[in-house]
PDB file of N, CA, C and O in Angstrom, chain B, residues numbered from 101:
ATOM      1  N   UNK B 101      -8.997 -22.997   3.854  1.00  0.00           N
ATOM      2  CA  UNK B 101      -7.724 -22.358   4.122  1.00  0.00           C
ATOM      3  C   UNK B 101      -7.702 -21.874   5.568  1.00  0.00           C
ATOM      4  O   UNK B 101      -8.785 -21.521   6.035  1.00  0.00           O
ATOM      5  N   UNK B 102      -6.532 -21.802   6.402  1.00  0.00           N
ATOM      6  CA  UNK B 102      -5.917 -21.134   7.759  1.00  0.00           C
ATOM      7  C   UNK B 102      -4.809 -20.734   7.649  1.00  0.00           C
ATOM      8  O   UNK B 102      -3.764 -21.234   7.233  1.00  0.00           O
ATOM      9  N   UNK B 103      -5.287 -19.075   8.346  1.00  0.00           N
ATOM     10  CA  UNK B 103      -4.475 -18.461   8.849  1.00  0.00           C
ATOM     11  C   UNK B 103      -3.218 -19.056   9.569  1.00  0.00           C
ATOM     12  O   UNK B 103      -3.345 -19.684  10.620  1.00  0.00           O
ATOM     13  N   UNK B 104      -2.003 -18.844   8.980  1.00  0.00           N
ATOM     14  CA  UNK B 104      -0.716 -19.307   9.332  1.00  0.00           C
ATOM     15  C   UNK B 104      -0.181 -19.041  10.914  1.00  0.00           C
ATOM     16  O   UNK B 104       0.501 -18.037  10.709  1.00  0.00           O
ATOM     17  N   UNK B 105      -0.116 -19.184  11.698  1.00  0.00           N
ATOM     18  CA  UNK B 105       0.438 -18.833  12.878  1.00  0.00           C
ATOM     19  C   UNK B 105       1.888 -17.695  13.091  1.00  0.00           C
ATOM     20  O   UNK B 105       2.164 -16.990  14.061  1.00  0.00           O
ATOM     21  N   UNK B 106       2.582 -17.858  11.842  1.00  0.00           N
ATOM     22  CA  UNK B 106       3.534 -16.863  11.503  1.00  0.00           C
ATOM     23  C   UNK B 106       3.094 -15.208  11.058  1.00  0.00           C
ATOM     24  O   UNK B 106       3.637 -14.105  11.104  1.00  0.00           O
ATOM     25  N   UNK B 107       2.087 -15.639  10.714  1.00  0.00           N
ATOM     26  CA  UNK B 107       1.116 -14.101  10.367  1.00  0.00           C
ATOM     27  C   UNK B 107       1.344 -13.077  11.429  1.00  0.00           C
ATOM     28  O   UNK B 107       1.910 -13.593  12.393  1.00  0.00           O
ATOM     29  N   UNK B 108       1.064 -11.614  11.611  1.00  0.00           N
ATOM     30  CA  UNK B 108       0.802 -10.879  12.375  1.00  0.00           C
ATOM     31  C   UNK B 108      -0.095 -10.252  12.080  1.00  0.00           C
ATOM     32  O   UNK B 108      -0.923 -10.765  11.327  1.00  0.00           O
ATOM     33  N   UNK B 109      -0.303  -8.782  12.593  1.00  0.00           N
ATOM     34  CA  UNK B 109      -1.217  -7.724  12.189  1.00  0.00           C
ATOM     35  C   UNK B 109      -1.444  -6.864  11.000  1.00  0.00           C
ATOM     36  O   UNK B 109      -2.256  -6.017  10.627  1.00  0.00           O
ATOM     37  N   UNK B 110      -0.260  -7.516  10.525  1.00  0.00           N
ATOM     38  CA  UNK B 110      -0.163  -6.171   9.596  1.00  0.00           C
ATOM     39  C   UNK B 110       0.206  -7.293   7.903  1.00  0.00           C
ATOM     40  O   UNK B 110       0.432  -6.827   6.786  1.00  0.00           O
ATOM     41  N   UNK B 111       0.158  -8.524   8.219  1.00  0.00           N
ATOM     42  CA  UNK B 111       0.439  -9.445   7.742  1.00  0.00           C
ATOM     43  C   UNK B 111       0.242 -10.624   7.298  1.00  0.00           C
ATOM     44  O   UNK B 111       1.203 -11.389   7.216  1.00  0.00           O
ATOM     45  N   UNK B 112      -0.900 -10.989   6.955  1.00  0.00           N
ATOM     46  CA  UNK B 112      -1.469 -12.617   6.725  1.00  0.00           C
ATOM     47  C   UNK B 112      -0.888 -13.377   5.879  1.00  0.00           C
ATOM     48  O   UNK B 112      -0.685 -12.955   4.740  1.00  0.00           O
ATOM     49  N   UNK B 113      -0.482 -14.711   6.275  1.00  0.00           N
ATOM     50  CA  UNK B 113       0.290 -15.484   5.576  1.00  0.00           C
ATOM     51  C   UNK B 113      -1.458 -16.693   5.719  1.00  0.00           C
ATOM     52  O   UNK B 113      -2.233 -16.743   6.673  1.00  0.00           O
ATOM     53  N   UNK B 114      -1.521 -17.360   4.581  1.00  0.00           N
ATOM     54  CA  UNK B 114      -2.104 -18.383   4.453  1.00  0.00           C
ATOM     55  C   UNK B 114      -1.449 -20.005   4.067  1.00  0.00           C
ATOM     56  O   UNK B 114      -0.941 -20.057   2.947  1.00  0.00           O
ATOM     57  N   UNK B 115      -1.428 -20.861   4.599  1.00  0.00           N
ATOM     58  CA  UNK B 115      -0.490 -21.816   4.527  1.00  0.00           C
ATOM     59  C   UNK B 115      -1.669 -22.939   3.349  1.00  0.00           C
ATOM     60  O   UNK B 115      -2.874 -23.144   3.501  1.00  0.00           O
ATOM     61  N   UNK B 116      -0.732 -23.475   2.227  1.00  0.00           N
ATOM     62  CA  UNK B 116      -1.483 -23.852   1.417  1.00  0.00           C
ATOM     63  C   UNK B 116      -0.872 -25.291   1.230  1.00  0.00           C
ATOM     64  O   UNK B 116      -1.343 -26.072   0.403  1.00  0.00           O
ATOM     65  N   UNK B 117       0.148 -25.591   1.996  1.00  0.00           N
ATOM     66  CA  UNK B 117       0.394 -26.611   1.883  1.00  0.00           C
ATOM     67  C   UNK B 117       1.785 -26.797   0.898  1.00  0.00           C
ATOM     68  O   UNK B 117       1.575 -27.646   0.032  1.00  0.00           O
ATOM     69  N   UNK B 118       2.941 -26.292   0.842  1.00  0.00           N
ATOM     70  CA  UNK B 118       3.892 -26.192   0.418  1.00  0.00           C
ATOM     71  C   UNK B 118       3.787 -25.296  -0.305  1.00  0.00           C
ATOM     72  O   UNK B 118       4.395 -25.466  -1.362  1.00  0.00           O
ATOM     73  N   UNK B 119       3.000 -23.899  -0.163  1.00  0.00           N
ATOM     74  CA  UNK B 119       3.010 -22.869  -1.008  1.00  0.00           C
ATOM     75  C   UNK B 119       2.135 -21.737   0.098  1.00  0.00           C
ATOM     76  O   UNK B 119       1.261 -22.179   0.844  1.00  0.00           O
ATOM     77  N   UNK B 120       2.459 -20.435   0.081  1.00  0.00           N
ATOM     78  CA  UNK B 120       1.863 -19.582   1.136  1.00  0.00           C
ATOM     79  C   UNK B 120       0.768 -18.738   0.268  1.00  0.00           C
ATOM     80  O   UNK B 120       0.706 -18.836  -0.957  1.00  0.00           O
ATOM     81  N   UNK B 121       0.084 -18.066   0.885  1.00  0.00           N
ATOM     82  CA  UNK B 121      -0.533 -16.683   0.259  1.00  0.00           C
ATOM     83  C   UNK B 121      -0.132 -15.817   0.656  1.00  0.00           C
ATOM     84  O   UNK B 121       0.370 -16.546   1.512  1.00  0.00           O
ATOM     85  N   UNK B 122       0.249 -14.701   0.975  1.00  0.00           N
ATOM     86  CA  UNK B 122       0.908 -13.732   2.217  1.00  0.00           C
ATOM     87  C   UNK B 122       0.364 -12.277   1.483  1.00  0.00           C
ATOM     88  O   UNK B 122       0.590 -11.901   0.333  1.00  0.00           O
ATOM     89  N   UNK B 123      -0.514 -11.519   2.667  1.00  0.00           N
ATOM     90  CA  UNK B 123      -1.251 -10.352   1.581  1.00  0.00           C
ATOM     91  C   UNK B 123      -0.540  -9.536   2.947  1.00  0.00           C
ATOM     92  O   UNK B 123      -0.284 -10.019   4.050  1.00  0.00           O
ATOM     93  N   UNK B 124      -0.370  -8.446   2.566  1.00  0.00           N
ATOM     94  CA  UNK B 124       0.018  -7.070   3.079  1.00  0.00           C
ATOM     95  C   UNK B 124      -0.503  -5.832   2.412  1.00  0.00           C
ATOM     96  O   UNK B 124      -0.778  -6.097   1.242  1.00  0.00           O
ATOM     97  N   UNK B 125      -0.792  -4.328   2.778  1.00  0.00           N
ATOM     98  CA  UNK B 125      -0.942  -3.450   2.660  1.00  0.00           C
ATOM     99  C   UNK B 125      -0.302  -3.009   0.933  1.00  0.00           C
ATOM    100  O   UNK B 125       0.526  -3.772   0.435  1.00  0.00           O
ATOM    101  N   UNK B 126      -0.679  -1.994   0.291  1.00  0.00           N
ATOM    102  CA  UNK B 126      -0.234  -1.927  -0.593  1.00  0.00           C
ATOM    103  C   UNK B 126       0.811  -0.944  -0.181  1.00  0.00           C
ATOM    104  O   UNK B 126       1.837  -1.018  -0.857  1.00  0.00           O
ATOM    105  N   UNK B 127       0.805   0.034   0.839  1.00  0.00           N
ATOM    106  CA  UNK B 127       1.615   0.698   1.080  1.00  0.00           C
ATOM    107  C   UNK B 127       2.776   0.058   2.161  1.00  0.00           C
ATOM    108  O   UNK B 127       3.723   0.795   2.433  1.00  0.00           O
ATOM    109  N   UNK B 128       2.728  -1.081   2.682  1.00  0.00           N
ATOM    110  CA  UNK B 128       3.534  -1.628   3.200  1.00  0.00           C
ATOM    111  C   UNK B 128       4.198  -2.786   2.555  1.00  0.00           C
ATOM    112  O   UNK B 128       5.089  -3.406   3.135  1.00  0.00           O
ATOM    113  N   UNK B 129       3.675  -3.170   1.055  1.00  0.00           N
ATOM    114  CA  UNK B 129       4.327  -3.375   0.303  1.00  0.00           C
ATOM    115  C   UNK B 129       5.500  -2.627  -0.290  1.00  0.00           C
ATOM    116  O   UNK B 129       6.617  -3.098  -0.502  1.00  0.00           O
ATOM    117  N   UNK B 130       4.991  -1.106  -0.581  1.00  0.00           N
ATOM    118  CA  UNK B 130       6.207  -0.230  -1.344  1.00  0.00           C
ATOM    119  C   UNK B 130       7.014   0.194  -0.516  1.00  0.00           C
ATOM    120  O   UNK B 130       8.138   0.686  -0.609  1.00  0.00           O
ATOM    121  N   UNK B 131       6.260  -0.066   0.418  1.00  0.00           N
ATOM    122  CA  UNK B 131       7.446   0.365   1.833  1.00  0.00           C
ATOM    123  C   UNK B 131       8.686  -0.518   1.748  1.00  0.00           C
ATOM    124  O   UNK B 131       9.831  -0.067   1.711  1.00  0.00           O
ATOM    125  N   UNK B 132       8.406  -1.649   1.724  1.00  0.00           N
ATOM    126  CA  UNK B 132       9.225  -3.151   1.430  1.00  0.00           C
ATOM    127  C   UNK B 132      10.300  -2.512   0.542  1.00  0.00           C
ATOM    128  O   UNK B 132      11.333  -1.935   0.883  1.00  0.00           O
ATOM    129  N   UNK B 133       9.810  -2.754  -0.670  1.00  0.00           N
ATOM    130  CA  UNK B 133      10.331  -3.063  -1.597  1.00  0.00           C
ATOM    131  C   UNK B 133      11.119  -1.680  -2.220  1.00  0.00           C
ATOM    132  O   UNK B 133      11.844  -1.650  -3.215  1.00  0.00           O
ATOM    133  N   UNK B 134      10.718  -0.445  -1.244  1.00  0.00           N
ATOM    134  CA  UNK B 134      11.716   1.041  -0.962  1.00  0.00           C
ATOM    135  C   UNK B 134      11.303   1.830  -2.428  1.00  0.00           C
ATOM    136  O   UNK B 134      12.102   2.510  -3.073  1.00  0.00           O
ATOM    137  N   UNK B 135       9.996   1.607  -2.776  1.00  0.00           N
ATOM    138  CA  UNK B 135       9.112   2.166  -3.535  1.00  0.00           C
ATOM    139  C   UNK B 135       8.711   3.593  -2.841  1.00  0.00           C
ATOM    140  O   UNK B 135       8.078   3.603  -1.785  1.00  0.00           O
ATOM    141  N   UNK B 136       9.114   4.792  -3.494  1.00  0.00           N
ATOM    142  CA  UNK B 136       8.329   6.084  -2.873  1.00  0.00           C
ATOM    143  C   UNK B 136       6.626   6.561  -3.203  1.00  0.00           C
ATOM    144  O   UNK B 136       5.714   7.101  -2.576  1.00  0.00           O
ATOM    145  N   UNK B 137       6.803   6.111  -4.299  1.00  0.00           N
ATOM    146  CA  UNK B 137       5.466   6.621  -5.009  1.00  0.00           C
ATOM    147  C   UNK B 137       4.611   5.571  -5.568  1.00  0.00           C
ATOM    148  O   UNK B 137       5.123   4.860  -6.433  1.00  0.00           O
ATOM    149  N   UNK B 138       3.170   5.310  -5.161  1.00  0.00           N
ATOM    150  CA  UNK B 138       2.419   4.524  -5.242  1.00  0.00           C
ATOM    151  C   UNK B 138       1.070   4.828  -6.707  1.00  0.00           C
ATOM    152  O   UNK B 138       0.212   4.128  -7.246  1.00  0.00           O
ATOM    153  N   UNK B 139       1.487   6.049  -6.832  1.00  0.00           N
ATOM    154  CA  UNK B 139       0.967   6.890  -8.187  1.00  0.00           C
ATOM    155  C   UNK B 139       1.312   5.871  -9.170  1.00  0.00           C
ATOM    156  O   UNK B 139       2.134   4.960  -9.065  1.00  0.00           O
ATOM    157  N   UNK B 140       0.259   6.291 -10.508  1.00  0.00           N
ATOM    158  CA  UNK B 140       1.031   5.839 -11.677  1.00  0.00           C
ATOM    159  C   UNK B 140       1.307   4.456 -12.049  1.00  0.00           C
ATOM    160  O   UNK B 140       1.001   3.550 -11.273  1.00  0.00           O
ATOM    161  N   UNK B 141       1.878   4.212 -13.211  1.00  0.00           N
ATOM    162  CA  UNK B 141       1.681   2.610 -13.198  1.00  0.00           C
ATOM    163  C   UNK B 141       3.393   2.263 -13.224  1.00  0.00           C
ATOM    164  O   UNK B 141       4.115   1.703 -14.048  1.00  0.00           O
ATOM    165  N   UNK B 142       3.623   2.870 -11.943  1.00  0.00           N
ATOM    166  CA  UNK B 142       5.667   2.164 -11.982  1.00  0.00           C
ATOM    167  C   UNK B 142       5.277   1.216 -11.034  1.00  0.00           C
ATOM    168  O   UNK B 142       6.089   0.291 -11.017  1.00  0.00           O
ATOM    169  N   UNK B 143       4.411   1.077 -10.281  1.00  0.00           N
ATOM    170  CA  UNK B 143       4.601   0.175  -8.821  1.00  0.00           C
ATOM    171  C   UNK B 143       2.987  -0.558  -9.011  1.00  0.00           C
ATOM    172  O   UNK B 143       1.931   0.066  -9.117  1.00  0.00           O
ATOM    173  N   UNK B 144       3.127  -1.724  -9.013  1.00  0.00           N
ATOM    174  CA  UNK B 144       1.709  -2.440  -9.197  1.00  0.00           C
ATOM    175  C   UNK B 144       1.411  -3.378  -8.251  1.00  0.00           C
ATOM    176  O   UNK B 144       0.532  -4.236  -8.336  1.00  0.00           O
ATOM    177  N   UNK B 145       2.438  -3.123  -7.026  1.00  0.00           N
ATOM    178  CA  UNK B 145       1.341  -3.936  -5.890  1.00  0.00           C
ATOM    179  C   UNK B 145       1.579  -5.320  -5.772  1.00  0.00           C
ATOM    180  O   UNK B 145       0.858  -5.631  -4.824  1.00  0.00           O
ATOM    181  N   UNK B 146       1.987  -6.048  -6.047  1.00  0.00           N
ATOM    182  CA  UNK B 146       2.395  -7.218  -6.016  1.00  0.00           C
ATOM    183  C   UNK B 146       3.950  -7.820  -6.405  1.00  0.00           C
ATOM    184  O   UNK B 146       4.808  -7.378  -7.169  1.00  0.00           O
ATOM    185  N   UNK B 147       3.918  -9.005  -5.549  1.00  0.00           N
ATOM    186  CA  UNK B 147       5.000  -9.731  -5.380  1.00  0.00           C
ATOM    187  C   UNK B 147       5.222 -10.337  -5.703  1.00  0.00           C
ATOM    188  O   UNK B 147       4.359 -10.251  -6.577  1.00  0.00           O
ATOM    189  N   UNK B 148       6.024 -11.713  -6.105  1.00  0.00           N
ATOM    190  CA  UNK B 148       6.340 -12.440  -6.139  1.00  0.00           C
ATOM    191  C   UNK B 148       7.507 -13.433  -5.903  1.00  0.00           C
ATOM    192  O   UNK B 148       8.530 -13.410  -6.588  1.00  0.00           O
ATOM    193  N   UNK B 149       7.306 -14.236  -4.972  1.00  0.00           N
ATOM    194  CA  UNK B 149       9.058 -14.501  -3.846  1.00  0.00           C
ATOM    195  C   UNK B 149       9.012 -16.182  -4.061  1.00  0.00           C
ATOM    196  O   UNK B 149       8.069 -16.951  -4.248  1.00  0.00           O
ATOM    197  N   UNK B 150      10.352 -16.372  -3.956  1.00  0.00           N
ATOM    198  CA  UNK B 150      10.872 -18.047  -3.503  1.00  0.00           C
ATOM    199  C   UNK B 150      12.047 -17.700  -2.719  1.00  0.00           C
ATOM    200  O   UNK B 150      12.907 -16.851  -2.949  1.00  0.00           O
ATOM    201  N   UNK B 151      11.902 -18.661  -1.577  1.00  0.00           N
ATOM    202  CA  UNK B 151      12.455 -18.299  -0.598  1.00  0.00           C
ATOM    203  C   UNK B 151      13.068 -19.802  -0.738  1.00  0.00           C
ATOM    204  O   UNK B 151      12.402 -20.806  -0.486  1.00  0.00           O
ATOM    205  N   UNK B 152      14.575 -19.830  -1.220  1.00  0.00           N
ATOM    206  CA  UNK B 152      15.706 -20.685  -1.424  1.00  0.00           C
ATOM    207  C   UNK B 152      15.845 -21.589  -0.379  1.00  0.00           C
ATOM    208  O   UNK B 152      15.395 -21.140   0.675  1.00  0.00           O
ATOM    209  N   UNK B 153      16.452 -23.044  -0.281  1.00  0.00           N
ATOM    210  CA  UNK B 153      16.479 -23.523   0.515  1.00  0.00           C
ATOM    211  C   UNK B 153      18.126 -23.335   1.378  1.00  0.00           C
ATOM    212  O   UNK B 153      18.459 -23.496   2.552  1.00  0.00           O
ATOM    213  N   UNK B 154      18.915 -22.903   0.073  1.00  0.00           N
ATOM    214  CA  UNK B 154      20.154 -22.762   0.229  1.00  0.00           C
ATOM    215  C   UNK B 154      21.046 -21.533  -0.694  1.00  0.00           C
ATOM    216  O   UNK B 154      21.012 -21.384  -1.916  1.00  0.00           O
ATOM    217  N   UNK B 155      21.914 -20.648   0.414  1.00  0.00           N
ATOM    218  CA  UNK B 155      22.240 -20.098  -0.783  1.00  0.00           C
ATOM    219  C   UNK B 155      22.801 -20.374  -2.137  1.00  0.00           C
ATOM    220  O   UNK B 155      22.902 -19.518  -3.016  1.00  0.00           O
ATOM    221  N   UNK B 156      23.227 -21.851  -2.272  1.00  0.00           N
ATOM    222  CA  UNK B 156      24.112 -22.444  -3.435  1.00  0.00           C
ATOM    223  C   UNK B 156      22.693 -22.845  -4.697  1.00  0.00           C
ATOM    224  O   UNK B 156      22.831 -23.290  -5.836  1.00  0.00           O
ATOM    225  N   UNK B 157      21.348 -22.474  -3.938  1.00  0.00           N
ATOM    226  CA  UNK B 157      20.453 -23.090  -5.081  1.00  0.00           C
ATOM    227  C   UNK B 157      20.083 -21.350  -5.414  1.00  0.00           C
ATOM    228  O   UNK B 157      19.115 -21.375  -6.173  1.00  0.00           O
ATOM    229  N   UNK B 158      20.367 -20.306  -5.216  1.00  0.00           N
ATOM    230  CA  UNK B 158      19.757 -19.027  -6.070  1.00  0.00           C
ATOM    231  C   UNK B 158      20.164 -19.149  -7.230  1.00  0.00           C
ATOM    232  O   UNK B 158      19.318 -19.001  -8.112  1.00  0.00           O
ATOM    233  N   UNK B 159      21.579 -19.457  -7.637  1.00  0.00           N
ATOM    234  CA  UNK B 159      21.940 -19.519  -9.267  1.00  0.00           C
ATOM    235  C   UNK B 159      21.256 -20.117 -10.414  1.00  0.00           C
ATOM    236  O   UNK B 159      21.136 -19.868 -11.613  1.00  0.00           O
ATOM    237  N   UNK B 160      20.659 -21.430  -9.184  1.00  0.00           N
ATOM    238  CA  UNK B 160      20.071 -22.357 -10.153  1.00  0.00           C
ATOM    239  C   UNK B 160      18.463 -21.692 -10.279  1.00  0.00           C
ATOM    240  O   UNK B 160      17.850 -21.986 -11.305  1.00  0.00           O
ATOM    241  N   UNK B 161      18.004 -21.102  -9.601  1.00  0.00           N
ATOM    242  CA  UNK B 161      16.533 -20.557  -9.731  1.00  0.00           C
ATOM    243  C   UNK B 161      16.520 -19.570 -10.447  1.00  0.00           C
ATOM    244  O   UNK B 161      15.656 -19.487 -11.320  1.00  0.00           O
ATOM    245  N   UNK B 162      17.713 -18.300 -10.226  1.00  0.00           N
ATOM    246  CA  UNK B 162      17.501 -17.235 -11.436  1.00  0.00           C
ATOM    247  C   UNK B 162      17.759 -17.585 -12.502  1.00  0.00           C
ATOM    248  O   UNK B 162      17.617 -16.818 -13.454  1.00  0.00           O
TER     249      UNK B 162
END
């Protein structure tokens, strides 16, 4: 595996070949996602994204 060139510091994307890995902070995850509290089991740290090719294909993915 290599580090994606789109990556930054705070950010690693791994390019897998039509599929990414992308790890971030757990607190810059909840930051994201406008999570206050990292306590407790409401917020578990992970993601999961598809990033559409078009907006006319979201209907068909949700």
């Amino acid at each position: 595996m290599e580090k994606s060139p789109t990556g930054h510091d705070a950010f690693v994307k791994i390019d897998l070949v039509g599929y990414a890995l992308c790890l971030l902070s757990r607190q810059d995850l909840a930051k994201d996602a406008l999570y206050s509290c990292l306590e407790g089991n409401g917020f578990m740290g992970i993601g999961l994204v598809y990033l559409a090719k078009t907006p006319e294909e979201v209907p068909q993915i949700l």
